[in-house]
Coordinates of C-alpha atoms and ligand atoms in Angstrom, one line a residue:
X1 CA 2.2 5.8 -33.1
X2 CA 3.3 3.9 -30.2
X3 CA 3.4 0.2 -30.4
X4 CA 4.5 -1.2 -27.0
X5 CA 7.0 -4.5 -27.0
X6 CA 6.8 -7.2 -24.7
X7 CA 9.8 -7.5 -22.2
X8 CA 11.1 -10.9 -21.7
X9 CA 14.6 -12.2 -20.9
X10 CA 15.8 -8.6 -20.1
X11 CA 14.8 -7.1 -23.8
X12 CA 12.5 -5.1 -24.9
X13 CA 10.9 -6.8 -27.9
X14 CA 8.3 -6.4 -30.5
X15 CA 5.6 -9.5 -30.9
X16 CA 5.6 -10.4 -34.4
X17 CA 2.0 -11.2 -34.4
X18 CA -0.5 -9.6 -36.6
X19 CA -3.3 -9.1 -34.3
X20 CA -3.6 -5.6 -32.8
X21 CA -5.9 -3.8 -30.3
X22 CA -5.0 0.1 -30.1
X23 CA -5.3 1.7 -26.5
X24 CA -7.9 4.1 -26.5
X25 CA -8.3 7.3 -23.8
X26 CA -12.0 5.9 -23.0
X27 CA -12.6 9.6 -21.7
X28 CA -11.8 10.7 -25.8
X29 CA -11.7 7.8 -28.4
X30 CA -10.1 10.0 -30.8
X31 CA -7.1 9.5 -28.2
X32 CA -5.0 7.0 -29.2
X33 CA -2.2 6.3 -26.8
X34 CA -0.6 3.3 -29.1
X35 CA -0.7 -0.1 -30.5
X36 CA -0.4 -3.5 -28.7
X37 CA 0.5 -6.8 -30.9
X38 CA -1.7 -9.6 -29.3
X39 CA 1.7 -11.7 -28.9
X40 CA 1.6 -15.3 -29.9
X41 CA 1.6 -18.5 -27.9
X42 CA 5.0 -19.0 -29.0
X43 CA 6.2 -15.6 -27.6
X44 CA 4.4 -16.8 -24.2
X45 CA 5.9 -19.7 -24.4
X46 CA 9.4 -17.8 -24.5
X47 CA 8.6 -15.7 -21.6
X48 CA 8.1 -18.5 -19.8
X49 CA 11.3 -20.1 -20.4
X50 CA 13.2 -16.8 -19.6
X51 CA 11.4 -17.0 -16.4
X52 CA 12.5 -20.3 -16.1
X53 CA 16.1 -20.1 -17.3
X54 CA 16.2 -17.1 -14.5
X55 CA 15.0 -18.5 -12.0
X56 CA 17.7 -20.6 -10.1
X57 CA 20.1 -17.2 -10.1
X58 CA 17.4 -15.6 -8.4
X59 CA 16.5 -18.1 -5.8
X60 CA 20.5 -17.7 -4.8
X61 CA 20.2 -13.9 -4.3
X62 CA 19.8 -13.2 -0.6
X63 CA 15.9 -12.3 0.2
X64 CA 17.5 -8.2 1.4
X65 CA 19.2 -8.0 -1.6
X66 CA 16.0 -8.9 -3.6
X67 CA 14.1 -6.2 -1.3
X68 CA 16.2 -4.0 -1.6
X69 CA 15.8 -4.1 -5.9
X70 CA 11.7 -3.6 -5.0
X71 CA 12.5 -0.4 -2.4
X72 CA 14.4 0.8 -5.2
X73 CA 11.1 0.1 -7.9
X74 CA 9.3 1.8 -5.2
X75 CA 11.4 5.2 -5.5
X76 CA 11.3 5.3 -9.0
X77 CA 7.4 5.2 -8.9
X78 CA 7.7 8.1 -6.4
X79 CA 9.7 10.2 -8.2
X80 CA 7.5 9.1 -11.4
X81 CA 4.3 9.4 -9.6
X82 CA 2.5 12.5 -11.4
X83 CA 3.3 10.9 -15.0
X84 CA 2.3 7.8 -14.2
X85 CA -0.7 9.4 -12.5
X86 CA -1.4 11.2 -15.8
X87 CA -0.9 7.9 -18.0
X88 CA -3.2 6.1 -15.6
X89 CA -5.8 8.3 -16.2
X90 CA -5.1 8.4 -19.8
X91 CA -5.3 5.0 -19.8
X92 CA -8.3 3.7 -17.8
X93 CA -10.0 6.9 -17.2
X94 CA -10.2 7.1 -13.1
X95 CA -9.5 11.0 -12.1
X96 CA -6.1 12.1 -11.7
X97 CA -6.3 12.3 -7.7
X98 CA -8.1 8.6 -8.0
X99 CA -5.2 8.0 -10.2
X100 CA -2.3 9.3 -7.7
X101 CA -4.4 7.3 -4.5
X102 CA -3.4 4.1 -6.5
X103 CA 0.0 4.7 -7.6
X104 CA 0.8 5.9 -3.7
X105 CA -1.0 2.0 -3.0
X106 CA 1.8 0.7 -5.2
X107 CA 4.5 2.6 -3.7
X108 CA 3.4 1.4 0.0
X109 CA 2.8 -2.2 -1.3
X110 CA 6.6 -2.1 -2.5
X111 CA 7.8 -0.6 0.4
X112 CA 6.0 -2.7 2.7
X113 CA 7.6 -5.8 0.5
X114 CA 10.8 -4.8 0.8
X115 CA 11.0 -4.8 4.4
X116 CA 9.8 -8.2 4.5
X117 CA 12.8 -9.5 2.6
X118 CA 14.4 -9.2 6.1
X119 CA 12.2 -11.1 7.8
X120 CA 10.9 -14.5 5.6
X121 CA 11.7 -16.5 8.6
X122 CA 10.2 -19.4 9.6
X123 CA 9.9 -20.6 13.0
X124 CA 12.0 -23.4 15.1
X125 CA 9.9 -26.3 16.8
X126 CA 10.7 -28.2 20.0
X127 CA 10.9 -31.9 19.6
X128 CA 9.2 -34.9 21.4
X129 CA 12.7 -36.8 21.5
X130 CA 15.7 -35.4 23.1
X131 CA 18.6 -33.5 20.7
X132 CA 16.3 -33.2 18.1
X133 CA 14.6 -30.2 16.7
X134 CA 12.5 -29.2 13.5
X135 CA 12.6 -26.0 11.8
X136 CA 10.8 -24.4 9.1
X137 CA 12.1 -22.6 5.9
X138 CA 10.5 -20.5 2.9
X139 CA 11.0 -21.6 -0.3
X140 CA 10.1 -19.8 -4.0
X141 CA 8.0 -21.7 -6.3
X142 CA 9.5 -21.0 -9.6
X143 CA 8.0 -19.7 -12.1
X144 CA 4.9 -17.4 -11.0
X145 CA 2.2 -16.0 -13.7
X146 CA 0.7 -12.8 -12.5
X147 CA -2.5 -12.2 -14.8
X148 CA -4.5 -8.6 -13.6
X149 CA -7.6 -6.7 -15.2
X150 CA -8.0 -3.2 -16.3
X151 CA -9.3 -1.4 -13.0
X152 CA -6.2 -0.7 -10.7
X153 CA -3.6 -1.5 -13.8
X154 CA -0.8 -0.3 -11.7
X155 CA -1.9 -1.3 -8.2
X156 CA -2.5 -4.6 -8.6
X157 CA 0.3 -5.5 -10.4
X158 CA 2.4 -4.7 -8.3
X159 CA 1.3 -6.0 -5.1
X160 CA 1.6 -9.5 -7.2
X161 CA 5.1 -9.2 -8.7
X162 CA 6.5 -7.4 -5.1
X163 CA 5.7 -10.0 -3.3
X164 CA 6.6 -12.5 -6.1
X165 CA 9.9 -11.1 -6.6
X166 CA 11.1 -11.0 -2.8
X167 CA 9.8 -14.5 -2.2
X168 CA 12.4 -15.5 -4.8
X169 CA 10.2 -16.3 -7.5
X170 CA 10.8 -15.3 -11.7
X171 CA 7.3 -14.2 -12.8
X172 CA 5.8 -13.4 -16.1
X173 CA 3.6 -11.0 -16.0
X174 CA 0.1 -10.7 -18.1
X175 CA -1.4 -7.3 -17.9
X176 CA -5.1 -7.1 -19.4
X177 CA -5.6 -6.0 -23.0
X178 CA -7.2 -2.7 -22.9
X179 CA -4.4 -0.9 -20.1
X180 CA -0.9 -1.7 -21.6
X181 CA 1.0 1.1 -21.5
X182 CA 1.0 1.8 -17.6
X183 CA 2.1 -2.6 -17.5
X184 CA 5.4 -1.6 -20.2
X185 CA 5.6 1.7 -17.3
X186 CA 6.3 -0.9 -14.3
X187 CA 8.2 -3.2 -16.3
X188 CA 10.4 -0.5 -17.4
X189 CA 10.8 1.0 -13.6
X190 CA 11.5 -2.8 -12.4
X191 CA 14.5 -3.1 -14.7
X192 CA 15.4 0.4 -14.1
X193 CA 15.8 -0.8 -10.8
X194 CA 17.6 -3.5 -10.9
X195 CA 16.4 -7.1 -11.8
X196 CA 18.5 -9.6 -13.9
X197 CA 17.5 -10.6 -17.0
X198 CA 14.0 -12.2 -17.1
X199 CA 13.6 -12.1 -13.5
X200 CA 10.4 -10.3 -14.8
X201 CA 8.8 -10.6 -18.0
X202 CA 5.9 -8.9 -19.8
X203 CA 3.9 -10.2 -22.4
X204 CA 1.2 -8.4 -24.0
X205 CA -1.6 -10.1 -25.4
X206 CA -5.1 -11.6 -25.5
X207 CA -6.2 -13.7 -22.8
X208 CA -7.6 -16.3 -24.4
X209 CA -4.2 -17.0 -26.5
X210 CA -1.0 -15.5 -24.5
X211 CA -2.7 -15.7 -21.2
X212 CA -4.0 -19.1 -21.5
X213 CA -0.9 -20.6 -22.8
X214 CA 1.3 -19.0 -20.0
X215 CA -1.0 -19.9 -17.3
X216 CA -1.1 -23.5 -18.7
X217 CA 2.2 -23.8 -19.2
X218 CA 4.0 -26.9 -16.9
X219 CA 6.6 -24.7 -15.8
X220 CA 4.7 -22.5 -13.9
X221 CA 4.1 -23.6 -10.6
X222 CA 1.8 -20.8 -9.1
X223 CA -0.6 -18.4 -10.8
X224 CA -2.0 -15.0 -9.0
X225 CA -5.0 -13.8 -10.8
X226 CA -7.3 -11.1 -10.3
X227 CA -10.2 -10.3 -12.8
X228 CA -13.8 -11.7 -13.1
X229 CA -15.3 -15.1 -11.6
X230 CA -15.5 -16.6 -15.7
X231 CA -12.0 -16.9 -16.2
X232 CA -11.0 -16.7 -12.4
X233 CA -12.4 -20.4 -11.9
X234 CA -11.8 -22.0 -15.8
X235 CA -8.4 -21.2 -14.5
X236 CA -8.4 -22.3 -11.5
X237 CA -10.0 -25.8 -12.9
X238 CA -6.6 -26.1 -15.2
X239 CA -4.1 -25.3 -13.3
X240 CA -6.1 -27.8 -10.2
X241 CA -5.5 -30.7 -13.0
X242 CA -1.7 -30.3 -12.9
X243 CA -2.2 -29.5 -9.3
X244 CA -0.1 -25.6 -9.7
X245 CA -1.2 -23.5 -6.9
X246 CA -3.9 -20.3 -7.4
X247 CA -4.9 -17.7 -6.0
X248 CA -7.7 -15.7 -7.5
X249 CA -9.7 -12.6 -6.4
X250 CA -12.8 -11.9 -8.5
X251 CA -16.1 -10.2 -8.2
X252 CA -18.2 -8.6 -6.1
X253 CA -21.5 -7.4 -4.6
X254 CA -20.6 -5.2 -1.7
X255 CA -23.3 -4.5 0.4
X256 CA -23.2 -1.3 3.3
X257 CA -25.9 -1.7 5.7
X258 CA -27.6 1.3 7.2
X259 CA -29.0 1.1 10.8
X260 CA -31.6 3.5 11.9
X261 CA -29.2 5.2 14.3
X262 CA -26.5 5.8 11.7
X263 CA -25.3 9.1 11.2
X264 CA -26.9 9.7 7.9
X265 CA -25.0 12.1 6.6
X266 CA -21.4 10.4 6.7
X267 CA -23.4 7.1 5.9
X268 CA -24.6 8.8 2.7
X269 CA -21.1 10.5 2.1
X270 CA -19.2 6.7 2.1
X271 CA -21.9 5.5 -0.2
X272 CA -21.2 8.2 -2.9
X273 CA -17.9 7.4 -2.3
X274 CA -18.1 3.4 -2.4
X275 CA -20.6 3.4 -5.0
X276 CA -19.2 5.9 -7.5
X277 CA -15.7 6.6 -6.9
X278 CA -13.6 5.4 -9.6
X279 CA -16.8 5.0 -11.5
X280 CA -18.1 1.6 -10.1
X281 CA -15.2 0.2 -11.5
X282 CA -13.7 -1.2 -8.0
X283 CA -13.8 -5.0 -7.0
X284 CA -14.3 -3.1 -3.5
X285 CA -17.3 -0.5 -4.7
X286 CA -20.5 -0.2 -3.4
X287 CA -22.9 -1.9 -5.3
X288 CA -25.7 -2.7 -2.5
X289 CA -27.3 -0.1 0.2
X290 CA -29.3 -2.2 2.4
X291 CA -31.1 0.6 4.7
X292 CA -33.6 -0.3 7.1
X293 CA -37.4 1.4 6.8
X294 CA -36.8 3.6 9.0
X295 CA -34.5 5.7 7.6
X296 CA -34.6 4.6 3.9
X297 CA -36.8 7.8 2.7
X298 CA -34.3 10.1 4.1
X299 CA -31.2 8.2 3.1
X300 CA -32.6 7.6 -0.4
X301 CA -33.6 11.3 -1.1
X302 CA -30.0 12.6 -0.1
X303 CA -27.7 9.9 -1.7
X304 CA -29.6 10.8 -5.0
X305 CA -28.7 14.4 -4.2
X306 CA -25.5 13.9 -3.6
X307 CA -25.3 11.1 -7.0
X308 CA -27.1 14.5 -8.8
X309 CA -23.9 16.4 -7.4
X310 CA -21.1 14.8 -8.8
X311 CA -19.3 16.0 -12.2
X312 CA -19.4 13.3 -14.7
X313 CA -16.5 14.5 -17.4
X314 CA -12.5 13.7 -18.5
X315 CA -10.4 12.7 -15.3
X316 CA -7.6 14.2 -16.3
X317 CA -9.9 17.6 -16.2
X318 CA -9.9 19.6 -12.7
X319 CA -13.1 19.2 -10.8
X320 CA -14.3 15.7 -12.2
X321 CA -15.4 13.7 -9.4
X322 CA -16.7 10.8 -11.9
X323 CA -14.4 9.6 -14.9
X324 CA -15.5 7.5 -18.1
X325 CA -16.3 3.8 -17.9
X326 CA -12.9 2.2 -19.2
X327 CA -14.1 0.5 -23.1
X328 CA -17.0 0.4 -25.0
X329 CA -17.5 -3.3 -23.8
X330 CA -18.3 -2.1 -20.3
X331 CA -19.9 1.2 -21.5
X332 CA -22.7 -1.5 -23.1
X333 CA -22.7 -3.8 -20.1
X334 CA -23.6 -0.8 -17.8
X335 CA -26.3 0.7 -19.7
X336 CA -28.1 -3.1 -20.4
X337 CA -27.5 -3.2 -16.5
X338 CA -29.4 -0.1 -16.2
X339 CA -32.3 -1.6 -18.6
X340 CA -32.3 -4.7 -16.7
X341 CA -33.0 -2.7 -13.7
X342 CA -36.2 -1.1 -14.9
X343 CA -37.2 -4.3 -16.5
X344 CA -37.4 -5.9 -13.3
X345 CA -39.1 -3.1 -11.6
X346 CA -36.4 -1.2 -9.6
X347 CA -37.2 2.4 -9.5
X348 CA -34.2 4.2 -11.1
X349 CA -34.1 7.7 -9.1
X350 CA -31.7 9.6 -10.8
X351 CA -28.8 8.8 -13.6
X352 CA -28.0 6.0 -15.7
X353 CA -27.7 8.0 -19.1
X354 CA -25.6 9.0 -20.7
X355 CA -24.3 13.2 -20.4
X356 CA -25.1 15.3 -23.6
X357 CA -22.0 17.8 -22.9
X358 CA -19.7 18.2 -26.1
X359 CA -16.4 17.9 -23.9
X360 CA -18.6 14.2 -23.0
X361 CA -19.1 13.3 -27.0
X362 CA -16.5 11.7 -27.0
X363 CA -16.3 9.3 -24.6
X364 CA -18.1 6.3 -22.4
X365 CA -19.7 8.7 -20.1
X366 CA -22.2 7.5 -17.6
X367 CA -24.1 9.3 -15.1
X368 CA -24.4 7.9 -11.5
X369 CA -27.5 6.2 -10.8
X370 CA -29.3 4.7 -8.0
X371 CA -32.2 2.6 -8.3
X372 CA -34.9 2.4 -5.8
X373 CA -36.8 0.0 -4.2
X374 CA -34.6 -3.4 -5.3
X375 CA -35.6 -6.8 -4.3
X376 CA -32.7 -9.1 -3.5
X377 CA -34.4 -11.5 -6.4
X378 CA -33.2 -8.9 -9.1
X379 CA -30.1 -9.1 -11.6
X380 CA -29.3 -5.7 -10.4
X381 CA -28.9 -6.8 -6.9
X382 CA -27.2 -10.6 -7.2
X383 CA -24.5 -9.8 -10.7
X384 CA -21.3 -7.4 -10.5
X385 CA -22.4 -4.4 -12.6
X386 CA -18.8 -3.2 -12.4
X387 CA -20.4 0.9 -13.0
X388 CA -21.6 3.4 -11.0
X389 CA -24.9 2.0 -10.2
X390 CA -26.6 1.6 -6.2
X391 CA -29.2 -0.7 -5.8
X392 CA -31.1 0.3 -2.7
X393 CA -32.5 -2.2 -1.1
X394 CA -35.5 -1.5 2.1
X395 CA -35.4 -3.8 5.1
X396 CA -37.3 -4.1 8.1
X397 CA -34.5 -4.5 10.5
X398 CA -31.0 -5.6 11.7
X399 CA -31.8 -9.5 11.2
X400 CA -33.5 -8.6 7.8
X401 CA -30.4 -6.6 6.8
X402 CA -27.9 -9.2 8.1
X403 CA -29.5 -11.5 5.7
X404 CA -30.4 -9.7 2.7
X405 CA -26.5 -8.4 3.0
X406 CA -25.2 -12.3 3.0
X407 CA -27.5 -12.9 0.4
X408 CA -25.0 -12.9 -2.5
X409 CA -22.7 -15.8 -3.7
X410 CA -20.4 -13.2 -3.5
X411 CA -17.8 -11.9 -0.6
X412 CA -15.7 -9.3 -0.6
X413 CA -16.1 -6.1 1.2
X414 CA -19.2 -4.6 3.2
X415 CA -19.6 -2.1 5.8
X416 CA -21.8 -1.2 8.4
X417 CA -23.5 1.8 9.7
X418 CA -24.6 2.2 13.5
X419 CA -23.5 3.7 17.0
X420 CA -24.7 0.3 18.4
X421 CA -21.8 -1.6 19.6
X422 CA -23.3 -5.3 20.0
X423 CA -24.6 -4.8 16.8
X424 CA -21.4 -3.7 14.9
X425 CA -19.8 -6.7 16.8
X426 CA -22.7 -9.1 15.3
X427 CA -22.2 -7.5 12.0
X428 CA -18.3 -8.3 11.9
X429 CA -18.8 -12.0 13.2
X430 CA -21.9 -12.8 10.6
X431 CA -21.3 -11.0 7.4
X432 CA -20.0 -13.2 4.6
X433 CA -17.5 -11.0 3.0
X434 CA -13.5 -11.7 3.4
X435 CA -13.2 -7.8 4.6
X436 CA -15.7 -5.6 6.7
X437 CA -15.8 -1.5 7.7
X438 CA -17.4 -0.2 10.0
X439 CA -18.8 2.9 9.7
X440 CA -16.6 3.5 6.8
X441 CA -17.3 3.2 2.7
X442 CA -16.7 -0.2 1.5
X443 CA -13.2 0.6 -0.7
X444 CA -9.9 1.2 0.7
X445 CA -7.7 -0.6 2.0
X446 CA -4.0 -1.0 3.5
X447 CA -0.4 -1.8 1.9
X448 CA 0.5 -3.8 5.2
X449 CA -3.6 -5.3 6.1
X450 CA -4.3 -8.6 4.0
X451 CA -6.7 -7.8 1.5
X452 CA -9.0 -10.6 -0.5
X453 CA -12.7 -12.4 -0.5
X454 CA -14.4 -15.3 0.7
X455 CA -17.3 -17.1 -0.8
X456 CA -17.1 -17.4 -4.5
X457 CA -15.1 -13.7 -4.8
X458 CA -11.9 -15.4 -3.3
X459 CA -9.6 -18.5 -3.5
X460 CA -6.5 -19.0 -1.7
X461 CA -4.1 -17.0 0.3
X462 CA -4.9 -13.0 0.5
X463 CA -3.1 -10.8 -1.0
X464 CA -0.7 -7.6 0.7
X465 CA 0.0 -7.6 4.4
X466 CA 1.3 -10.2 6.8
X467 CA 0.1 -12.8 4.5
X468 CA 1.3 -11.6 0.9
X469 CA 4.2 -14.3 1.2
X470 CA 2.3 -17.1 1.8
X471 CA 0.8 -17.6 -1.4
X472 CA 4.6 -17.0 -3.2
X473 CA 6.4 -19.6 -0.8
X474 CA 6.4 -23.2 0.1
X475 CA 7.1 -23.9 3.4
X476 CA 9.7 -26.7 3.9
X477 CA 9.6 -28.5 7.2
X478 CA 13.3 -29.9 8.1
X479 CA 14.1 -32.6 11.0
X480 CA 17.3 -32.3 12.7
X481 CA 18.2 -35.2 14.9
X482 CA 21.9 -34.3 16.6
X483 CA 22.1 -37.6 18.9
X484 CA 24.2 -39.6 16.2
X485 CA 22.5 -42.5 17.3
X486 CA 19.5 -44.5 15.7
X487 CA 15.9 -43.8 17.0
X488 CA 14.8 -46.1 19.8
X489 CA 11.4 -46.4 20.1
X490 CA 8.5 -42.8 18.5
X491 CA 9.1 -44.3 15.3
X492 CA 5.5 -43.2 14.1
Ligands
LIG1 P1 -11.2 -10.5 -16.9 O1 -11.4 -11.7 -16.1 O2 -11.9 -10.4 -18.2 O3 -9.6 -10.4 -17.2 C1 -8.6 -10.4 -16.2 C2 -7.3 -10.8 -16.8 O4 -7.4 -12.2 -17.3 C3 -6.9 -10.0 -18.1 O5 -5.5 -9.8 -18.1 C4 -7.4 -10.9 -19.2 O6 -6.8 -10.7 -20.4 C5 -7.0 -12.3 -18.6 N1 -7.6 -13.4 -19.2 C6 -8.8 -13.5 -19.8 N2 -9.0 -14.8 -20.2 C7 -8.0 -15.5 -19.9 C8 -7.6 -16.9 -20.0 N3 -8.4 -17.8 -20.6 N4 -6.4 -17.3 -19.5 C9 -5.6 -16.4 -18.9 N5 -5.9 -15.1 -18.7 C10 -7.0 -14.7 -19.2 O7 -11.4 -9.2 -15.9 P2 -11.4 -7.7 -16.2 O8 -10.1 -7.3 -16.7 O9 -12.6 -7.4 -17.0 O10 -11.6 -7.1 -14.8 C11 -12.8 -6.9 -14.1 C12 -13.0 -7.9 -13.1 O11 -12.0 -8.0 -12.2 C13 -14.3 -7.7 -12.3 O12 -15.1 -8.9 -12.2 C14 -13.8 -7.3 -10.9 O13 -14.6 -7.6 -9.8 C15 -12.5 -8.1 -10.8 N6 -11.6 -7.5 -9.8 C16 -11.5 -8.1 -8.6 C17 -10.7 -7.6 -7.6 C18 -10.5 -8.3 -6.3 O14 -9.5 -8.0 -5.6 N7 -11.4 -9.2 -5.9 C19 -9.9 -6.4 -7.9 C20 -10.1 -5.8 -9.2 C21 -10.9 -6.4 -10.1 P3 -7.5 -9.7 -21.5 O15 -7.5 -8.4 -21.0 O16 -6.6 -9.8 -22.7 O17 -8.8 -10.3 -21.7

């Protein structure tokens, strides 16, 4: 059986530690895809300083000719796309046309990096004093750690390291536990395409050993994380004390609000596709309906049709519309969820159990579920359930809605659902979430459209778009004075 090596300072090499986790197809257990080593802190340690020892090399290369190594990562992926697609899903479980969605994300998040190798300018600045002028320049960090969870395993690495990589910076990259073998995949295309020797390195291992000691490590001076609020912020609180820069995207609670003059039909349609596409398991997904009284019989009594619908099996099989939950962990966590709900007196309407099918026996099989009649006071509606579970919740009106929506400490995504301009606009300006849709599910997004949370979902730059290298540089801020004579009098 496969066991997959870490990559660091251009070779592919096996941890020595005895610790091991096998990677398991969560759609069939009996599928074992390999081995990983949980690699020591010494062998993070050594990433880092192959990272480091890279790094001033790197810096040197032009910014194009750094792009143009990602453009050529990004063609590789293309012409890789249906195995990696079939891996992914092997992997994590998300159906194979879920599966090619992300890997064409990746491709258009390395494309859209590549082009912005040409353009890292900064801007020039008039001065108060005559023959003077300022300019500004962007600058790498260093050393960047790029930590990412199990959900978009290919995705989201790689609109971290992209960005990473073009800004100039070495990065080491820690891929979570459970979905190695797609991280070893975009390693192995990076290299393929170019990079120098530990301009990227990959280090497989546990987060609370290999992940803590790289993210802790002084010679990293910037650390992009994406995963849950837990370790988001414990991180965050480290690297604060040695004052290394963070960005962090974390959970979510996305609510899509449902005004009586919605068209039901395509409102119901986004919610079955927010809510259970790529089982739950998006930071993105749709975990809240708030639908005003109105309409909230009708809505309720066809999104449970349409949750009854969908095929619950094997993504890799043709026809599933709902893959496996991703480990047994989670597989747990969404069924207590589902207890919880009852418990607290949610009406669960359809779902929630667990599919008696032999080709199902096998693996962490959940059926969608909505719940009925949820207070915003309820676990089900205030913690990230990270399944594919709806919480609708009844309202009296807009201003109800508005509030029960905002009513999370969370803010990532939400959409609304009305023909009512003023109050889609009133929507946009007052919901708390870093990213609204209107009349559109709450997932999805753009390669080239930033992408990230407010509230306690987000902190620091956003990721992707116009702003994916603002987190990866330092601006530096230059004076040029071209009088030749000393300054006579503005000397604040
Ligand atoms: P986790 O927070 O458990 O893990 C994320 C990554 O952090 C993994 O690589 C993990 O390694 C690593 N890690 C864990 N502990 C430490 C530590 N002490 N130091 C350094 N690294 C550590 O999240 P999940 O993988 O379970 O992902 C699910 C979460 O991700 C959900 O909450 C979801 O909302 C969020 N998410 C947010 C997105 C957004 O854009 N807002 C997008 C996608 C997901 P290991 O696997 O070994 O534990």
């Amino acid at each position: 059986m496969q066991t997959y090596r870490n990559f660091i300072a251009g070779e592919w090499v096996e941890s020595t530690s005895g610790k091991t986790a096998e990677n398991v197809n969560p759609a069939d257990t009996s599928d074992v895809l390999g081995v990983v080593r949980l690699s020591t802190r010494g062998e993070a340690r050594r990433a880092v300083e192959a990272a480091s020892d890279a790094f001033r090399a790197w810096r040197a290369t032009p910014a194009p000719t750094r792009g143009r190594i990602v453009a050529r990562a990004a063609r590789l992926m293309e012409d890789d796309r249906e195995n990696l697609a079939r891996l992914l899903t092997r992997e994590e479980g998300k159906t194979v046309a879920e599966s090619r969605g992300e890997l064409q994300r990746a491709i258009n998040v390395a494309e859209f990096c590549a082009g912005e190798s040409r353009r890292m300018n900064g801007e020039t600045i008039q001065s108060e004093l005559p023959a003077n002028f300022a300019y500004t320049l962007r600058q790498p960090h260093g050393v960047v750690a790029c930590v990412t969870p199990w959900n978009f395993p290919v995705a989201i690495p790689v609109w971290k390291i992209a960005p990473a990589l073009v800004a100039g910076n070495t990065v080491v990259f820690k891929p979570a536990t459970v979905t190695p073998a797609t991280a070893v995949r975009i390693c192995e295309i990076f290299a393929e395409a170019g990079l120098p020797a530990g301009v990227l390195n990959l280090v497989l291992g546990s987060g609370s050993e290999a992940g803590d000691e790289i993210v802790n490590h002084a010679a990293v001076r910037a650390i992009s994380f994406t995963g849950s609020n837990g370790v988001g912020l414990k991180l965050y609180e480290q690297a604060a004390r040695r004052g290394a820069k963070v960005q962090c995207e974390m959970g979510g609670k996305n609510p899509v609000v449902v005004l009586e003059d919605a068209d039901l039909a395509l409102a119901v349609e986004s919610t079955a596709q927010g809510a259970f596409g790529s089982t739950g398991q998006r930071c993105t997904a749709t975990s809240r309906a708030v639908v005003v009284d109105e309409i909230a019989d009708a809505f309720v009594e066809r999104i449970v049709a349409r949750a009854e619908s969908l095929r619950v099996g094997d993504g890799a099989a043709e026809g599933t519309d709902v893959g496996p939950i991703v480990d047994e962990g989670q597989f747990k966590s969404v069924l207590q969820y589902i207890d919880i709900g009852r418990e607290d007196g949610a009406e669960l309407l359809c779902g929630g159990t667990v599919p008696d099918g032999d080709s199902q026996a096998k693996g962490y099989f959940v059926r969608p579920a909505v719940f009925d009649r949820v207070t915003p006071d309820m676990r089900i509606a205030r913690e990230e359930i990270f399944g594919p579970v709806l919480s609708v919740l009844r309202v009296r009106d807009f201003e109800e809605a508005l509030r029960v929506a905002n009513d999370s400490e969370y803010g990532l995504s939400s959409s609304v659902f009305t023909h009512d301009a003023a109050r889609i606009f009133r929507f946009v300006d007052e919901i708390e979430t870093g990213m609204t849709h209107v009349n559109s599910p709450t997932t999805g997004g753009e390669a080239h459209v930033p992408f990230g949370g407010s509230k306690a979902t987000g902190i620091g730059e956003r990721e992707q778009g116009s702003t994916a290298l603002d987190f990866y540089t330092e601006l530096k801020v230059v004076y040029v004075d071209y009088t030749g004579r000393k300054r006579e009098g503005n000397l604040y």
